[in-house]
CSV table of C-alpha atoms in Angstrom, one decimal:
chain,number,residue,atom,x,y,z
A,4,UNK,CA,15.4,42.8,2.6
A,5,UNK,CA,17.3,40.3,5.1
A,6,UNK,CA,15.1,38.6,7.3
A,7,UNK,CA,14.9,39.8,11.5
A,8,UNK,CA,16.4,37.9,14.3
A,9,UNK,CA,14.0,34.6,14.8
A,10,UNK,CA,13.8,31.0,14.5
A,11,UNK,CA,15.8,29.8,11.1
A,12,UNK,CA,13.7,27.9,8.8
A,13,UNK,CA,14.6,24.9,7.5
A,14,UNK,CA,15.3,25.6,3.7
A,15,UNK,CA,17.2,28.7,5.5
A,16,UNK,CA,19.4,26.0,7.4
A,17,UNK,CA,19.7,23.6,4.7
A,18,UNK,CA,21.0,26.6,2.4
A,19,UNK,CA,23.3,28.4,5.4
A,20,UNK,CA,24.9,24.3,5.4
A,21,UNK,CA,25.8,24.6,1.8
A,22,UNK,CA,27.2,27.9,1.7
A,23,UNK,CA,29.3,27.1,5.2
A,24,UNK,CA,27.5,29.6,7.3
A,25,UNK,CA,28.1,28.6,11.0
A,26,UNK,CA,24.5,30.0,12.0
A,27,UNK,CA,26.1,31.3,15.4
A,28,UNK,CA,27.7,28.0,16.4
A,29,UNK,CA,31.2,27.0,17.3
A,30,UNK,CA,33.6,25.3,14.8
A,31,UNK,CA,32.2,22.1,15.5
A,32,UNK,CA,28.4,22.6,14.6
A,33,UNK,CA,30.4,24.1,11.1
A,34,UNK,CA,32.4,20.9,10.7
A,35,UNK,CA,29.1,18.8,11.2
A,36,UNK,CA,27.1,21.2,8.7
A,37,UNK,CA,29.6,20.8,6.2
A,38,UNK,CA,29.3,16.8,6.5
A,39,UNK,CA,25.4,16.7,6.6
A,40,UNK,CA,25.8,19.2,3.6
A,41,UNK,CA,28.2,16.4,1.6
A,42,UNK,CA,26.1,13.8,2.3
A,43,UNK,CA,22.8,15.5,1.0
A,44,UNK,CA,24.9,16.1,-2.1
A,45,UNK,CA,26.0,12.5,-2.4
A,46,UNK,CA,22.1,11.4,-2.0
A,47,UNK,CA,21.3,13.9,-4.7
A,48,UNK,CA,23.4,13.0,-6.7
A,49,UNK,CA,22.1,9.4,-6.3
A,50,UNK,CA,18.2,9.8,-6.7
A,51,UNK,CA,19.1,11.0,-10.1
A,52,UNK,CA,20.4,8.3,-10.8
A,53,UNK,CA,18.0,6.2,-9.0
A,54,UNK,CA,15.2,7.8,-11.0
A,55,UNK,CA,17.2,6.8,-14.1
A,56,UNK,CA,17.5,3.4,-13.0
A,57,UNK,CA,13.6,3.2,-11.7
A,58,UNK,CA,12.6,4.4,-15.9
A,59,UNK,CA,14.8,1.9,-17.6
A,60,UNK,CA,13.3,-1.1,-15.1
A,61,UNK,CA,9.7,0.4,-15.5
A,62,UNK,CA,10.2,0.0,-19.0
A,63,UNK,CA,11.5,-3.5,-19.3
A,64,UNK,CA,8.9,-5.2,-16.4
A,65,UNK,CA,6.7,-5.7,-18.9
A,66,UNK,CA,8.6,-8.4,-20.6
A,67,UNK,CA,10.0,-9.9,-17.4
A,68,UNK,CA,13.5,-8.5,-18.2
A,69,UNK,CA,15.6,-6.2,-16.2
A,70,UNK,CA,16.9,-2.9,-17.6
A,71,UNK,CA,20.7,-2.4,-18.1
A,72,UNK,CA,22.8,0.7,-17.1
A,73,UNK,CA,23.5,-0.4,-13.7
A,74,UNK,CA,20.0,-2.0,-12.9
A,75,UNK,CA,21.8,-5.5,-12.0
A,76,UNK,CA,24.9,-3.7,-10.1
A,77,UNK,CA,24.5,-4.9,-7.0
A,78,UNK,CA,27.4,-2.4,-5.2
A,79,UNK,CA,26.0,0.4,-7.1
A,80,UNK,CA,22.5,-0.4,-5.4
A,81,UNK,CA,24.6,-1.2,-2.3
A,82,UNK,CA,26.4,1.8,-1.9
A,83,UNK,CA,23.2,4.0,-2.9
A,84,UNK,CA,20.9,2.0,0.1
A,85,UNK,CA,23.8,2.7,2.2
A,86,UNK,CA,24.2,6.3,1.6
A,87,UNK,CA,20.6,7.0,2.2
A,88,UNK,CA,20.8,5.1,5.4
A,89,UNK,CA,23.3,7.0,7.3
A,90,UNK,CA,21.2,10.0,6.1
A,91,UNK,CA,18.1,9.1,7.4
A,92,UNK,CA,20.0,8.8,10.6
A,93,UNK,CA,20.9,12.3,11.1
A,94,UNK,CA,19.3,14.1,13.5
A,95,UNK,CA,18.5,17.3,10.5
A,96,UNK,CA,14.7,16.9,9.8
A,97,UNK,CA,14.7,18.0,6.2
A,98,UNK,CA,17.6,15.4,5.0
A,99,UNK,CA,16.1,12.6,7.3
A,100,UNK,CA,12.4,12.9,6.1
A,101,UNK,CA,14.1,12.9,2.2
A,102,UNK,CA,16.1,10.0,2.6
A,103,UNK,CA,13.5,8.0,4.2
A,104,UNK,CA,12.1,8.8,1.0
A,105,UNK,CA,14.6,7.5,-0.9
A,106,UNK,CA,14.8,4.5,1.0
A,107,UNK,CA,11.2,3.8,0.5
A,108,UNK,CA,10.8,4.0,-3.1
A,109,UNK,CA,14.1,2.2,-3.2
A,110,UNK,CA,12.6,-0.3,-1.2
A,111,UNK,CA,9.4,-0.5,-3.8
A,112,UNK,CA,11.3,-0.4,-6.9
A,113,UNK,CA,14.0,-3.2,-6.5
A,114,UNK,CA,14.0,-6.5,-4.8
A,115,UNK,CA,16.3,-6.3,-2.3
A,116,UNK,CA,16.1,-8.9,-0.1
A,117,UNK,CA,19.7,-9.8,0.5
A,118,UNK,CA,21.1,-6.1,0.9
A,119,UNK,CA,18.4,-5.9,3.7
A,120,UNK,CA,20.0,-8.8,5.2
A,121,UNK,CA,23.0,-8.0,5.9
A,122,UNK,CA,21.6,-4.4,7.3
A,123,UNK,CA,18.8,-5.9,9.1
A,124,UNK,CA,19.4,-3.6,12.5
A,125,UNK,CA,20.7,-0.5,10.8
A,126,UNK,CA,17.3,-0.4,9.1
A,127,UNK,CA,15.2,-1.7,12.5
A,128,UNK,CA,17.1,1.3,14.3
A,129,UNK,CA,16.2,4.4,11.7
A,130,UNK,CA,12.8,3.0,11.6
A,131,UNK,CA,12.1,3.2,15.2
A,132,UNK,CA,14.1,6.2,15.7
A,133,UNK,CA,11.6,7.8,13.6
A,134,UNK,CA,8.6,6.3,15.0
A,135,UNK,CA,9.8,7.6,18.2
A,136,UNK,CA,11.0,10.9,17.3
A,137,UNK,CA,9.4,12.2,14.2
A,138,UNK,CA,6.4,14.4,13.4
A,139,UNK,CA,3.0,12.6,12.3
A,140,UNK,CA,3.6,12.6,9.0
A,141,UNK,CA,7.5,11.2,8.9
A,142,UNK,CA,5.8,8.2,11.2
A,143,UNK,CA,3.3,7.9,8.9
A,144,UNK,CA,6.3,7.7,5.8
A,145,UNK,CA,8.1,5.3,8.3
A,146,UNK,CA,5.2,3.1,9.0
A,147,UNK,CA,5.1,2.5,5.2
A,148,UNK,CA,8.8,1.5,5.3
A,149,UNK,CA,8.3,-0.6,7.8
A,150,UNK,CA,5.6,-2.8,5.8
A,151,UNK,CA,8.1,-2.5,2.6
A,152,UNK,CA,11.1,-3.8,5.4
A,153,UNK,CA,8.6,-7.0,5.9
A,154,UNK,CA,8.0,-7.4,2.4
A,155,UNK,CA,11.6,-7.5,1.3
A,156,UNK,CA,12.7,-9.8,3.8
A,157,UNK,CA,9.9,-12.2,3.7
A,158,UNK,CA,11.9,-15.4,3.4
A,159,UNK,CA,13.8,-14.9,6.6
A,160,UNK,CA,10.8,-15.7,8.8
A,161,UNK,CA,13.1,-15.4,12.3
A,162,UNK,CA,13.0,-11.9,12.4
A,163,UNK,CA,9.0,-11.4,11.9
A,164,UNK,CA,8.1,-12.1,15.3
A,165,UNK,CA,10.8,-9.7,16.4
A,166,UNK,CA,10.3,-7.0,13.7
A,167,UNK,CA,6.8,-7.0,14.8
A,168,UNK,CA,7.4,-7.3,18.2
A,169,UNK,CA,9.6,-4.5,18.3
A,170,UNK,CA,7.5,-2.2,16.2
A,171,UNK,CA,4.1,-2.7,17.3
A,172,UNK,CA,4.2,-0.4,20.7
A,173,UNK,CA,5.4,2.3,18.8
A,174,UNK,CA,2.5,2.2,16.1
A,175,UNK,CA,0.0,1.6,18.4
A,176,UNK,CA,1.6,5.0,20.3
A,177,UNK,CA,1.2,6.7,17.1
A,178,UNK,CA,-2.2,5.8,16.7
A,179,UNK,CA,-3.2,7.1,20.2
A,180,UNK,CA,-1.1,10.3,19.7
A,181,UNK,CA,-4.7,12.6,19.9
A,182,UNK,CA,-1.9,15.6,18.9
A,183,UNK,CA,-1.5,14.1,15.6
A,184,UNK,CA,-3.5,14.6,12.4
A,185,UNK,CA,-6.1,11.5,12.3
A,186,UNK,CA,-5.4,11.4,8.4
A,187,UNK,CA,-1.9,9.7,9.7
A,188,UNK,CA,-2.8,7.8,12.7
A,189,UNK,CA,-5.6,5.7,9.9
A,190,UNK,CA,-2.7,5.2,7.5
A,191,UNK,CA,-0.8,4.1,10.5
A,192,UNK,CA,-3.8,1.8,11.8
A,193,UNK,CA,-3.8,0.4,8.1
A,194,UNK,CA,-0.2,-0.7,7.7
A,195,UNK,CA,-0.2,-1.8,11.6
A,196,UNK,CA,-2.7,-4.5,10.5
A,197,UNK,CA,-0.8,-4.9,7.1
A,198,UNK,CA,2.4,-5.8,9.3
A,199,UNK,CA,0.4,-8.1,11.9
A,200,UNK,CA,-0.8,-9.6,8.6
A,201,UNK,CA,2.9,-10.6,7.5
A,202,UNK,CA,4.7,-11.3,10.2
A,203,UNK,CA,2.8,-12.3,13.4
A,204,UNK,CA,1.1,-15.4,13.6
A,205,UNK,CA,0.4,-15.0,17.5
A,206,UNK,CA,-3.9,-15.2,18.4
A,207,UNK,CA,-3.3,-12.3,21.2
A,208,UNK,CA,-1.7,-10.0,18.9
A,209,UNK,CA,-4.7,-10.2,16.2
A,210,UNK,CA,-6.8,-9.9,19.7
A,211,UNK,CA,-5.2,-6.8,20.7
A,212,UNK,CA,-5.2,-5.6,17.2
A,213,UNK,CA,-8.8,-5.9,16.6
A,214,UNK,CA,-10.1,-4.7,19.7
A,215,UNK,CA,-8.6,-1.6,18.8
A,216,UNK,CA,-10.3,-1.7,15.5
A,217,UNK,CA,-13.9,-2.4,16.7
A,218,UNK,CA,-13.1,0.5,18.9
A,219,UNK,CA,-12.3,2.8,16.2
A,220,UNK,CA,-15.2,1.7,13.8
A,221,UNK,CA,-17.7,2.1,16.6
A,222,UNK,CA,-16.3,5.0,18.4
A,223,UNK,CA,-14.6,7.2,15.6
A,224,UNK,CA,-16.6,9.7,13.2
A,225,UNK,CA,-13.9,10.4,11.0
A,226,UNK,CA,-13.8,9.5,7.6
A,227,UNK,CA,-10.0,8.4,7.0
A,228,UNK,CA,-10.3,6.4,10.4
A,229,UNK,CA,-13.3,4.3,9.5
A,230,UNK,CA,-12.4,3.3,6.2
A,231,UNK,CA,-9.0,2.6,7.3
A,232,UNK,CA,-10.2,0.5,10.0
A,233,UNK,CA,-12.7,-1.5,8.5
A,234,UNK,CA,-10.2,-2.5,5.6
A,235,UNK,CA,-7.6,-3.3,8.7
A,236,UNK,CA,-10.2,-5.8,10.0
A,237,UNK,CA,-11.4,-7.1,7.1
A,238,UNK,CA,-7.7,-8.2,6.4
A,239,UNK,CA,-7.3,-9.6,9.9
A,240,UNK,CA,-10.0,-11.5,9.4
A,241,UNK,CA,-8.2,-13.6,6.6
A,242,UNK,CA,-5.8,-15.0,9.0
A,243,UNK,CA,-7.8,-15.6,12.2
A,244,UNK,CA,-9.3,-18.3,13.4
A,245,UNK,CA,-13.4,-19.6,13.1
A,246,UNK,CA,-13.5,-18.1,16.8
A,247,UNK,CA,-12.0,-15.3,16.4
A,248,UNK,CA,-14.5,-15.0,13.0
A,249,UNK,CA,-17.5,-15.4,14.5
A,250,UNK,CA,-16.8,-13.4,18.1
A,251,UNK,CA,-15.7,-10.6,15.7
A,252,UNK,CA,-18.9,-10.9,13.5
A,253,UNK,CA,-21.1,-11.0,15.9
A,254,UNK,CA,-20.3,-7.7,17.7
A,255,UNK,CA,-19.3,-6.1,14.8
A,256,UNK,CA,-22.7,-6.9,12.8
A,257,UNK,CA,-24.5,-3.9,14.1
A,258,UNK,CA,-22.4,-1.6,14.2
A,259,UNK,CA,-21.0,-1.6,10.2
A,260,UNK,CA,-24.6,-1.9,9.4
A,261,UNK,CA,-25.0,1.9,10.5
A,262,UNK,CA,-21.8,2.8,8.3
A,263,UNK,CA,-23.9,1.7,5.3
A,264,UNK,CA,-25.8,5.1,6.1
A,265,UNK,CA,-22.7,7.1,6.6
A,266,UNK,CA,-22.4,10.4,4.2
A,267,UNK,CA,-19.2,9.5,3.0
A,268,UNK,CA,-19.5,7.4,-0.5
A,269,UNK,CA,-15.9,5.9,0.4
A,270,UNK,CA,-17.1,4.5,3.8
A,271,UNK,CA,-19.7,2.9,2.8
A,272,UNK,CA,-18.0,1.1,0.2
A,273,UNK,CA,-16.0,0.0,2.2
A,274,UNK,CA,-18.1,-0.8,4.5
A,275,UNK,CA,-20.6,-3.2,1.9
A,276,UNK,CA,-17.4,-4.3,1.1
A,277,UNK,CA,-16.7,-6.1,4.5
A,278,UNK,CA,-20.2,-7.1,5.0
A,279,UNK,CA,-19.4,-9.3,2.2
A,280,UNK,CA,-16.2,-10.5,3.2
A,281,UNK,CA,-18.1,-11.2,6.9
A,282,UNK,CA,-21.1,-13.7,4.8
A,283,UNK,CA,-18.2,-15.2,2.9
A,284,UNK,CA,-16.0,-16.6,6.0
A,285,UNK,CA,-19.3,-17.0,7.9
A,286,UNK,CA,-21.1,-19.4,4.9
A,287,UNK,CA,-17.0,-20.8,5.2
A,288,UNK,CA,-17.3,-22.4,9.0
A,289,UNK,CA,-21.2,-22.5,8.8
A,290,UNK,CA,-23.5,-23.4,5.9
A,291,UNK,CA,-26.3,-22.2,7.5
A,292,UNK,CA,-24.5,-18.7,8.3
A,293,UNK,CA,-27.8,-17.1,6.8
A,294,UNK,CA,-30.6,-18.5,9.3
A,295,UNK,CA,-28.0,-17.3,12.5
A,296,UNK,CA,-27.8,-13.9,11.0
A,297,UNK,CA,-30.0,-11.0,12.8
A,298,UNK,CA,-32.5,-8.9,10.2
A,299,UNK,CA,-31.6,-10.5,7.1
A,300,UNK,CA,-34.1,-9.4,5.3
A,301,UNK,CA,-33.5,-5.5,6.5
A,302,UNK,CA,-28.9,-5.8,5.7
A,303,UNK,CA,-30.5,-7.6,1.7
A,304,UNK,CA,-33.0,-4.0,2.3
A,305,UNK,CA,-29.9,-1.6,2.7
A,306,UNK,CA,-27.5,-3.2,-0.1
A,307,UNK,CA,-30.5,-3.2,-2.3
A,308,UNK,CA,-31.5,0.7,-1.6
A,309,UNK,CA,-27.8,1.7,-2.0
A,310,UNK,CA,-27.4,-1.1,-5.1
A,311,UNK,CA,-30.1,1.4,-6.7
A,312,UNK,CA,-29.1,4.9,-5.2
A,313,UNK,CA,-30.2,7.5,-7.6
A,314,UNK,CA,-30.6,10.5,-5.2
A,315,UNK,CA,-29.8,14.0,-6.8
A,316,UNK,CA,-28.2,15.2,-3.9
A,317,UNK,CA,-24.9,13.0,-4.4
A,318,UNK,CA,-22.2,13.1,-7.1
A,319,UNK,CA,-23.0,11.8,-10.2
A,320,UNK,CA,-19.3,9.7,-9.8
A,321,UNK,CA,-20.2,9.0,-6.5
A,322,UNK,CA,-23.7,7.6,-7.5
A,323,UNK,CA,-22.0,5.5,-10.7
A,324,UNK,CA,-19.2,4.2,-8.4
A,325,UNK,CA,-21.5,3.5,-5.3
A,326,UNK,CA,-24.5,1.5,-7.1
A,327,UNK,CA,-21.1,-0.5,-9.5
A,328,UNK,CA,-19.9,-2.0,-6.0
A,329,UNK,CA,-22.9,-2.8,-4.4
A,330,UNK,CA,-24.5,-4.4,-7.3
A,331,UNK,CA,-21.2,-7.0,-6.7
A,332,UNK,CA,-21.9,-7.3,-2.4
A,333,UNK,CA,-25.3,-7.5,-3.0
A,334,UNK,CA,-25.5,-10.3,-5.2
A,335,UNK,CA,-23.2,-12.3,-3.3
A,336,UNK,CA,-24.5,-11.6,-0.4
A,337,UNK,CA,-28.0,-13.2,-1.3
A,338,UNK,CA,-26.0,-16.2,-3.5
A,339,UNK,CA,-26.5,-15.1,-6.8
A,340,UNK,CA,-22.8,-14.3,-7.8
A,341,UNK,CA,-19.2,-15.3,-6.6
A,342,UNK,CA,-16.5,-12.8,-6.4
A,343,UNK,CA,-13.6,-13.1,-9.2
A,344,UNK,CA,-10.8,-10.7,-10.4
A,345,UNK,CA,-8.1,-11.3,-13.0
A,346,UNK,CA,-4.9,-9.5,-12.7
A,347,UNK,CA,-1.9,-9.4,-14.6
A,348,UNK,CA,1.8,-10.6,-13.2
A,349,UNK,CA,3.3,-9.9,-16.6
A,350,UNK,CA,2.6,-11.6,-20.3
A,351,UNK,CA,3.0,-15.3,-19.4
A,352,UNK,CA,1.7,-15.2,-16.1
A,353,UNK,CA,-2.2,-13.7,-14.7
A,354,UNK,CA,-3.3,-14.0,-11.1
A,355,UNK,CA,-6.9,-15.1,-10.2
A,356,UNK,CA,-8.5,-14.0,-7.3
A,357,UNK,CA,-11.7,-16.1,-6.4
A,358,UNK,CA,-13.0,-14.7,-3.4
A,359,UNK,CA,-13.2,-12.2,-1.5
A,360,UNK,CA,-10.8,-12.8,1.2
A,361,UNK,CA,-7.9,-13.0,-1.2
A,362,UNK,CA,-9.0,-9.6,-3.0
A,363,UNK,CA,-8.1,-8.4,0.8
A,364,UNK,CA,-4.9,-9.8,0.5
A,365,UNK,CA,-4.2,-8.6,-2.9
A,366,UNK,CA,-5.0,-5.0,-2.0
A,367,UNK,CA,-3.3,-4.9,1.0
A,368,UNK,CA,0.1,-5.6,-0.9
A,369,UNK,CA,-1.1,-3.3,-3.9
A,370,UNK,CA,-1.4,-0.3,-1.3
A,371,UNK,CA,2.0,-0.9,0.1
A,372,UNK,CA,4.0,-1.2,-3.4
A,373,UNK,CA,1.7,0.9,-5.6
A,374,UNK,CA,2.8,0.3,-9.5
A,375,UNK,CA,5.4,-2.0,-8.0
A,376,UNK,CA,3.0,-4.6,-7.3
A,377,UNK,CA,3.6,-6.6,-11.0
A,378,UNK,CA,7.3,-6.4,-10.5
A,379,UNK,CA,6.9,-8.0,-6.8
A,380,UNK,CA,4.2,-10.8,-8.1
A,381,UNK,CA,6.8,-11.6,-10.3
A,382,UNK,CA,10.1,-11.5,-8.4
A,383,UNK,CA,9.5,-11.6,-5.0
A,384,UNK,CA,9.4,-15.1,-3.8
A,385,UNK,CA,7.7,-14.1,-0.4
A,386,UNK,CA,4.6,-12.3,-2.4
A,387,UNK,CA,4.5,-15.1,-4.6
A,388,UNK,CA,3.7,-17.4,-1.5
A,389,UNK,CA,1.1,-15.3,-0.4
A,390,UNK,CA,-1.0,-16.3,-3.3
A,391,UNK,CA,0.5,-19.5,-4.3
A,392,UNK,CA,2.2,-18.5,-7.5
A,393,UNK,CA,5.2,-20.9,-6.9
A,394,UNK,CA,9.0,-20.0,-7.9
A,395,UNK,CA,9.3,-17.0,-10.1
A,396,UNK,CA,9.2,-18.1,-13.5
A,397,UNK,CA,12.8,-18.2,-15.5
A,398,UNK,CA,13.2,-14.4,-17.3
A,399,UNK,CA,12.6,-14.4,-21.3
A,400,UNK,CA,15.3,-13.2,-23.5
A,401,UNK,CA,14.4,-8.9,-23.6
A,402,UNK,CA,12.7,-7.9,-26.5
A,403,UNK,CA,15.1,-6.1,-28.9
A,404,UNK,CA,14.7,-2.0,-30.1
A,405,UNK,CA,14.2,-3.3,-33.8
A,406,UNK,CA,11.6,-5.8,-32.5
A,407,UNK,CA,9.9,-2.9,-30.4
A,408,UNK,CA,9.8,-0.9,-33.0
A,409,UNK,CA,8.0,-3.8,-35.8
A,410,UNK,CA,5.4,-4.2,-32.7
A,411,UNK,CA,4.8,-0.6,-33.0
A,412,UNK,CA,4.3,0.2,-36.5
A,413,UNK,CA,1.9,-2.9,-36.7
A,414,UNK,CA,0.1,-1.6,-34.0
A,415,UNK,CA,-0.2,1.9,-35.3
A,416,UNK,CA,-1.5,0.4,-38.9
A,417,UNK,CA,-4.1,-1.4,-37.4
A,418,UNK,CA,-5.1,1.5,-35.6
A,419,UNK,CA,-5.4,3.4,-38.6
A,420,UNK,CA,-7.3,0.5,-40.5
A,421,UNK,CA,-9.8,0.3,-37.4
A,422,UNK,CA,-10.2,4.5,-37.7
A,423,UNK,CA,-10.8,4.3,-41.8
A,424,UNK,CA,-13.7,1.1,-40.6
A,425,UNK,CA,-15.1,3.3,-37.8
A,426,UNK,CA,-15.1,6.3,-40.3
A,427,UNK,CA,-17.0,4.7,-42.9
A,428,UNK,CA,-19.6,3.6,-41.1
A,429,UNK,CA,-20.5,6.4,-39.3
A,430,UNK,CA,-20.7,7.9,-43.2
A,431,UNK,CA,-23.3,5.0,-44.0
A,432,UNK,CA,-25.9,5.6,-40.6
A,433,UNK,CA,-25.5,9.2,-42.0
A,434,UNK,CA,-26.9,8.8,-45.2
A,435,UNK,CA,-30.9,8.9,-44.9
C-alpha cells in the first residue's frame, strides 16, 4: 500500500534520488538529486574499499609494517578523503552524517597528516558547518573529528591556537544547547577539554574551561555529565599551572567528595579516580599537601568503605570492578603504592605510565582513536611527543605468510602439549 501525502522520510528521499524521482521539484532539484545520488555511490563504492584497506593494515600493525593493496597509495587515499569531503558538505542530512563518518574513521585509521595540510580550511569549514547546523548527535560525531583533526596535524602548531579558537564558541554552544540530549553535550564537554588539552596553551582558556566544569560537577545530576566532566578536569589539570592546581583543588575538594556517595558505580570511579590525581599534583607543589588537606581522616574513611564494598544490593560486576579501583586510589592516596601501567606500542617498543597524570593523558588519546591508539603511538610523531617516545622507530622487514604460518603451528603444538599436561594432572588429584 503506497504511503499518504506527508513529510518524505529520509531513506524515502535517499531512494526517490537513486531512482530519479523529482519528489515534486523543478528540473533543477532533479539535476542536483542525480549528483548527490553519484556521489553517494562513489563514497560507497569507496568505504568498501576503505574497509578492505582498514583489515589488511589492522593485520600488519602488529609487526610495525604496512599492509599492501593500496595501503601506501597516497592518491588513492587522496582521492577517497576528498570524495568524502565534498559529501559531508552537502546540505542532504543522511549522506552528510555518513560521510562524516567516513572521514572520521579515515581519520583514526591512517596517518594523514600531510593530506590534511593541504585541506586545512575545507575540513575547518565542514566541521563548523556541522557544529552549527547539525542535530545533537552529528555535533557530537563532529566534535570527535574535530579532536582527530588536532591529532593528525599535531606538528603544524600555527593552526592550534586558531583551530581552537575557532571551534571553542561553537562547543561550548553545544554544551549549553538544554534542547539537546545530555548524553551528547558530556561527550562534547569531554573532547572540548581533549582539544583545549592539544592545542591551547592560553591560562584564560583552561579558566573558562574549568569554570564550566566545576559548574557541571556541582550543579549536574546526571550520570554521563559528571563522569564526563570530572575526567575533562582531571585532564586539565595536567597542563595548568600550581595556581591554577591548588584554586581548583580547593573548591573542588568538597564537592567530588559527595560523588564518592553517588549511586552510579561509573561516577564514583571516576570520581576516586580524580581524588587521586588531586593528592598526586598536590604532594607535586607541596610535600606537606596531606596536613593542608580538610577531614583527612574522613576522604582515607570513604575510599576505605568503598575499597571494601560488599553490599548485596549492587551488582556483583559492579562490586568486583568498584572495590579493584579503589584498592589502587586508596593506597596511593595514604602512600602505600605508586600508580604504574605498561602498555604496548607494538613488539619492540612498550610505553610506561608512572603516574597518574600521564594515565590521564594516555586515556584521553585512547578515547579519541579507540583500537587506533597502537598504530598512532607508533607513527604519529605528534602522539609520540606527548609521552616522550622520540622519532618513530625505522619499520622491520613484514613477516612473510610461510613465516606466519611456522609461528602458528608452533603455537598450536604447544597448546596441545600444555592441554595433554593440564589433562593429566587433573587425572592424578582425581585418583583417591
Amino acid at each position: 500500500m503506497g504511503k499518504r501525502g506527508g513529510k518524505v522520510s529520509d531513506e524515502d528521499y535517499v531512494v526517490n534520488k537513486r531512482n530519479g524521482k523529482s519528489n515534486g521539484k523543478g528540473r533543477r532539484g532533479r539535476r542536483d538529486e542525480l549528483e548527490t545520488s553519484d556521489l553517494e555511490d562513489d563514497v560507497s563504492s569507496f568505504v568498501s574499499s576503505l574497509s578492505y584497506q582498514n583489515h589488511l593494515e589492522r593485520d600488519s600493525i602488529g609487526d610495525g609494517s604496512t599492509g599492501e593493496s593500496g595501503i601506501e597509495d597516497s592518491d588513492a587515499l587522496d582521492q577517497m578523503f576528498d570524495v568524502s569531503l565534498e559529501a559531508a558538505a552537502l546540505k542532504n542530512t543522511v549522506v552528510r552524517v555518513k560521510n562524516l563518518k567516513i572521514i572520521q574513521e579515515m581519520l583514526t585509521s591512517k596517518i594523514m597528516g600531510d593530506i590534511l595540510y593541504k585541506r586545512k580550511l575545507e575540513v575547518v569549514d565542514v566541521i563548523t558547518k556541522s557544529l552549527k547546523n547539525g542535530k545533537p548527535s552529528e555535533r557530537s560525531n563532529t566534535a570527535h573529528i574535530a579532536v582527530l583533526f588536532a591529532i593528525q596535524i599535531g606538528q603544524d602548531e600555527d593552526s592550534f591556537e586558531e583551530l581552537y579558537g575557532e571551534l571553542k564558541p561553537l562547543l561550548l554552544a553545544a554544551i549549553q544547547d538544554a534542547s539537546a540530549d545530555k548524553a551528547h553535550r558530556a561527550r562534547i564537554i569531554y573532547r572540548l577539554a581533549t582539544l583545549c588539552f592539544l592545542c591551547s596553551d592560553d591560562m584564560e582558556d583552561r579558566k573558562e574551561l574549568m569554570v564550566l566544569l566545576r559548574e557541571k560537577i556541582t550543579q549536574s545530576t546526571d550520570c554521563d555529565v559528571l563522569m564526563n566532566s570530572a575526567a575533562a578536569l582531571s585532564l586539565l589539570l595536567t597542563i595548568s599551572t600550581p595556581t591554577e592546581r591548588r584554586n581548583t583543588i580547593r573548591l573542588l575538594m568538597n564537592p567530588i567528595r559527595e560523588l564518592l556517595k553517588h549511586s552510579n558505580v561509573d561516577v564514583r570511579i571516576e570520581v576516586g579516580e580524580l581524588i587521586a590525581h588531586v593528592f598526586e599534583l598536590g604532594r607535586d607543589y607541596d610535600e606537606h599537601f596531606d596536613n593542608e588537606v580538610a577531614d583527612l581522616d574522613g576522604i582515607v574513611g570513604d575510599l576505605e568503605v568503598l575499597a571494601s564494598d560488599s553490599a548485596r544490593y549492587r551488582a556483583k560486576r559492579d562490586r568486583k570492578q568498584q572495590r579493584a579501583s579503589f584498592r589502587e586510589i586508596l593506597a596511593f592516596v595514604n602512600g602505600e603504592g605508586g600508580m604504574h601501567e605498561t602498555v604496548k606500542v607494538s613488539t619492540q617498543e612498550t610505553l610506561s605510565l608512572d603516574s597518574w597524570s600521564e594515565r590521564v593523558q594516555y586515556t584521553a588519546i585512547k578515547e579519541t582513536l579507540g583500537s587506533a591508539t597502537s598504530l598512532h603511538l607508533q607513527q604519529n610523531i605528534f602522539v609520540r611527543e606527548i609521552f616522550g617516545l622520540g622519532a618513530p622507530p625505522l619499520r622491520l622487514e613484514k613477516i612473510t605468510k610461510a613465516e606466519k604460518h611456522e609461528m602458528k603451528k608452533l603455537n598450536a603444538a604447544c597448546h596441545k602439549a600444555r592441554q595433554k599436561n593440564m589433562a593429566k594432572q587433573r587425572d592424578k588429584r582425581m585418583v583417591v
